[in-house]
CSV table of C-alpha atoms in Angstrom, one decimal:
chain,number,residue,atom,x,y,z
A,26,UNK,CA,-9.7,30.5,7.4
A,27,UNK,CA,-10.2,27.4,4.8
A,28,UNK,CA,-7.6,24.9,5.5
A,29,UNK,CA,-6.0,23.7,2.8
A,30,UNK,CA,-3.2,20.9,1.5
A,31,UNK,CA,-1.0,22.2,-1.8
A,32,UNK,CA,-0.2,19.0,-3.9
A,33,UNK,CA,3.8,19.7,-4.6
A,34,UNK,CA,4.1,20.0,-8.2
A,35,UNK,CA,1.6,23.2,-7.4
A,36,UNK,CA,3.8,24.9,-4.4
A,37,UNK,CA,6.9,24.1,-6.6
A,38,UNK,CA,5.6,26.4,-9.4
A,39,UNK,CA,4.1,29.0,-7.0
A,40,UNK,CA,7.5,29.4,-5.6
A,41,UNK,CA,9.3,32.1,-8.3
A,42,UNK,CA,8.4,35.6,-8.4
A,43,UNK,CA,7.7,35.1,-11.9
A,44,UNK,CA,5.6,32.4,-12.3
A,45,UNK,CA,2.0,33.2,-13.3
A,46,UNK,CA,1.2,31.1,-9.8
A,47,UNK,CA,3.1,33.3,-7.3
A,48,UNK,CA,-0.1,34.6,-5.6
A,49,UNK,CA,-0.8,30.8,-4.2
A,50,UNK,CA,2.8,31.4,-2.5
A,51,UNK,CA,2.4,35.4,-1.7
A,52,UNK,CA,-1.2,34.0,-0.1
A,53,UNK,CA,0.5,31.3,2.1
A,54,UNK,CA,2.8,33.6,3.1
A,55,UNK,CA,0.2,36.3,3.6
A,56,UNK,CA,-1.5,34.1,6.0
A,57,UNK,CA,-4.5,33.9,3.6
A,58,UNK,CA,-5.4,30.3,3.9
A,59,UNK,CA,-3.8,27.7,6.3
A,60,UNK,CA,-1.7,24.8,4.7
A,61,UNK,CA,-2.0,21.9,6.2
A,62,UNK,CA,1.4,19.5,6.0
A,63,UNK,CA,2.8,16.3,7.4
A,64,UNK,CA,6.3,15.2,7.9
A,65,UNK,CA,6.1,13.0,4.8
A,66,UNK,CA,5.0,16.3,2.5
A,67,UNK,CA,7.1,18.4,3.7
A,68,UNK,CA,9.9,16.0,3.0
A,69,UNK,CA,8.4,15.4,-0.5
A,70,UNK,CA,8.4,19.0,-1.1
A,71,UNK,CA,12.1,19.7,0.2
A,72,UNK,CA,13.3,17.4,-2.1
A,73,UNK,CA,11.1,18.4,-5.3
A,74,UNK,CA,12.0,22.0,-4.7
A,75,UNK,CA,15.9,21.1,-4.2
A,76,UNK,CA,15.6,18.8,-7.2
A,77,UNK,CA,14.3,21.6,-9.5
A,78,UNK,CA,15.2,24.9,-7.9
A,79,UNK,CA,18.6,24.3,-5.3
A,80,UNK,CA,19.2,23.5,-1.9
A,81,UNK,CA,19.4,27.0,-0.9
A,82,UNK,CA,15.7,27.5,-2.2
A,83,UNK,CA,14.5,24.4,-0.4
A,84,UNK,CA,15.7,25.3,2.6
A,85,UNK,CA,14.4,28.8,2.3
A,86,UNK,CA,10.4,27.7,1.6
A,87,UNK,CA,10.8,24.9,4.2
A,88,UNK,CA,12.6,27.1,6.8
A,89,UNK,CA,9.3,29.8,5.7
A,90,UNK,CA,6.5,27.1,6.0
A,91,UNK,CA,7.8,25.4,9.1
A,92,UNK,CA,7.6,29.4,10.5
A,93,UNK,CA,4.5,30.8,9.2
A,94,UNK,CA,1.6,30.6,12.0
A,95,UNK,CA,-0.6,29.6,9.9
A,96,UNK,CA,0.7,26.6,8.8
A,97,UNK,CA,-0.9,22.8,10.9
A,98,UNK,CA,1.5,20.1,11.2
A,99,UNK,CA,-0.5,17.3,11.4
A,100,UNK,CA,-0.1,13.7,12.4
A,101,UNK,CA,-1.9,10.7,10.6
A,102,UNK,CA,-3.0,7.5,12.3
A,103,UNK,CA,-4.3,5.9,9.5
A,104,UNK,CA,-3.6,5.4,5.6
A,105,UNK,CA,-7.0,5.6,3.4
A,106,UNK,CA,-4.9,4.3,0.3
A,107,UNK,CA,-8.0,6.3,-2.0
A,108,UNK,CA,-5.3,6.4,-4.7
A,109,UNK,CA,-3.2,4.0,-6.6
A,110,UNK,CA,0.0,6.0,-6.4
A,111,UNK,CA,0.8,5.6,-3.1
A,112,UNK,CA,3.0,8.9,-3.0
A,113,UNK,CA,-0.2,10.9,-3.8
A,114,UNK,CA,-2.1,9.4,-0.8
A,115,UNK,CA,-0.4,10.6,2.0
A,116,UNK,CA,-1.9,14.4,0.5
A,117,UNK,CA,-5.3,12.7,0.7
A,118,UNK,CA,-4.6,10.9,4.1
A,119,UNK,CA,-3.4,14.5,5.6
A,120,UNK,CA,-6.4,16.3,4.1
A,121,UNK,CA,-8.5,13.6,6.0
A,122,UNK,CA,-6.8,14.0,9.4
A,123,UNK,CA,-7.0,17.8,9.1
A,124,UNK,CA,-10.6,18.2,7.5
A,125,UNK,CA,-9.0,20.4,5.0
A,126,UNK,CA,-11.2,22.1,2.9
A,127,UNK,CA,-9.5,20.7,0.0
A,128,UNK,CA,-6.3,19.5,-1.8
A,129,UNK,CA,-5.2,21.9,-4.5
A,130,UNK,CA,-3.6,19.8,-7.6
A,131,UNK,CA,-3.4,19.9,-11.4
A,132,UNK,CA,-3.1,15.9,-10.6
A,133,UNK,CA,-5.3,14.0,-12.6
A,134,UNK,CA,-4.7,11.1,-10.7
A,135,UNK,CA,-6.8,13.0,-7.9
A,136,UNK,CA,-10.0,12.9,-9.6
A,137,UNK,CA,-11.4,9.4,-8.5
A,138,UNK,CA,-11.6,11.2,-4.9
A,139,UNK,CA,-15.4,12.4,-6.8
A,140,UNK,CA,-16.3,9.0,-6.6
A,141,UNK,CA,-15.6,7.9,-3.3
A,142,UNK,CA,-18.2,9.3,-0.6
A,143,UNK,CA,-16.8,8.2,2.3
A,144,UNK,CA,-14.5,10.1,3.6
A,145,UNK,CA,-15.1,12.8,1.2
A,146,UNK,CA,-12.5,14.8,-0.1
A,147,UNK,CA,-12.7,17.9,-2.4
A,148,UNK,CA,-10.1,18.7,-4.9
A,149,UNK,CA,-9.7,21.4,-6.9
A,150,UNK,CA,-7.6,23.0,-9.4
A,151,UNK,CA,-5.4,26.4,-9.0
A,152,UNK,CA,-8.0,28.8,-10.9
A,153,UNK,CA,-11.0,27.8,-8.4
A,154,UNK,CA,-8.9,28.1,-5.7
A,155,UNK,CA,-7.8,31.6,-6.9
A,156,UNK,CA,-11.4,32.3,-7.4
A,157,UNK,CA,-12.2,31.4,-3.7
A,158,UNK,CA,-9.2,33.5,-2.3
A,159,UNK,CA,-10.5,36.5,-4.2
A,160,UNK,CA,-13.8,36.3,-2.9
A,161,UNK,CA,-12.6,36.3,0.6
């Protein structure tokens, strides 16, 4: 099962039933992939989803991501700082300590990680990671 991490702004509009984005959330909770999180994200996220959707929501999708089997918690010893934003690095530094797959983002910001070859980190948009989950 690829292991992947879900930049925020991506799981935030995955979250509704009605957003064109819903099957990255139906997948996760399908158990179709394996997100991999740290404290720091999931913090991030609860606060971005309660920001823009509720409390009640947040705690929902956190209380359903800290449940789901086939999510890794996963500890980092060491900061990479690959990105100038220095909120957007503990996604890369979690990808590295998990040897995710990949980090799904829309983040432009992201796109330097082409450049750098070590450690190498793959980051792709949500239509090729739809593409790979419908291949599966």
């Amino acid at each position: 099962m690829e292991k992947v991490v879900i930049d925020t702004n991506v799981l935030l509009v995955s979250i509704s039933d009605r957003s064109r984005l819903h099957w990255i959330f139906a997948n996760l909770l399908a158990g179709n992939f394996t997100l991999c999180v740290t404290t720091e994200i999931l913090a991030e996220y609860a606060e971005i989803i309660e920001r823009h959707m509720g409390r009640e929501v947040s705690e929902n999708t956190l209380a359903a991501i800290t449940y789901l089997p086939n999510v890794e918690f996963v500890n980092t010893y060491y900061r990479f700082k690959l990105l100038k934003d220095d909120d957007d690095n503990k996604f890369v530094d979690c990808a590295i300590a998990a040897s995710a797959s990949y980090i799904v983002t829309h983040d432009k910001d992201f796109k330097i990680l082409a450049e750098i070859d070590f450690p190498k980190v793959r980051v792709i948009g949500t239509e090729e990671f739809e593409m790979i989950l419908t291949k599966k």
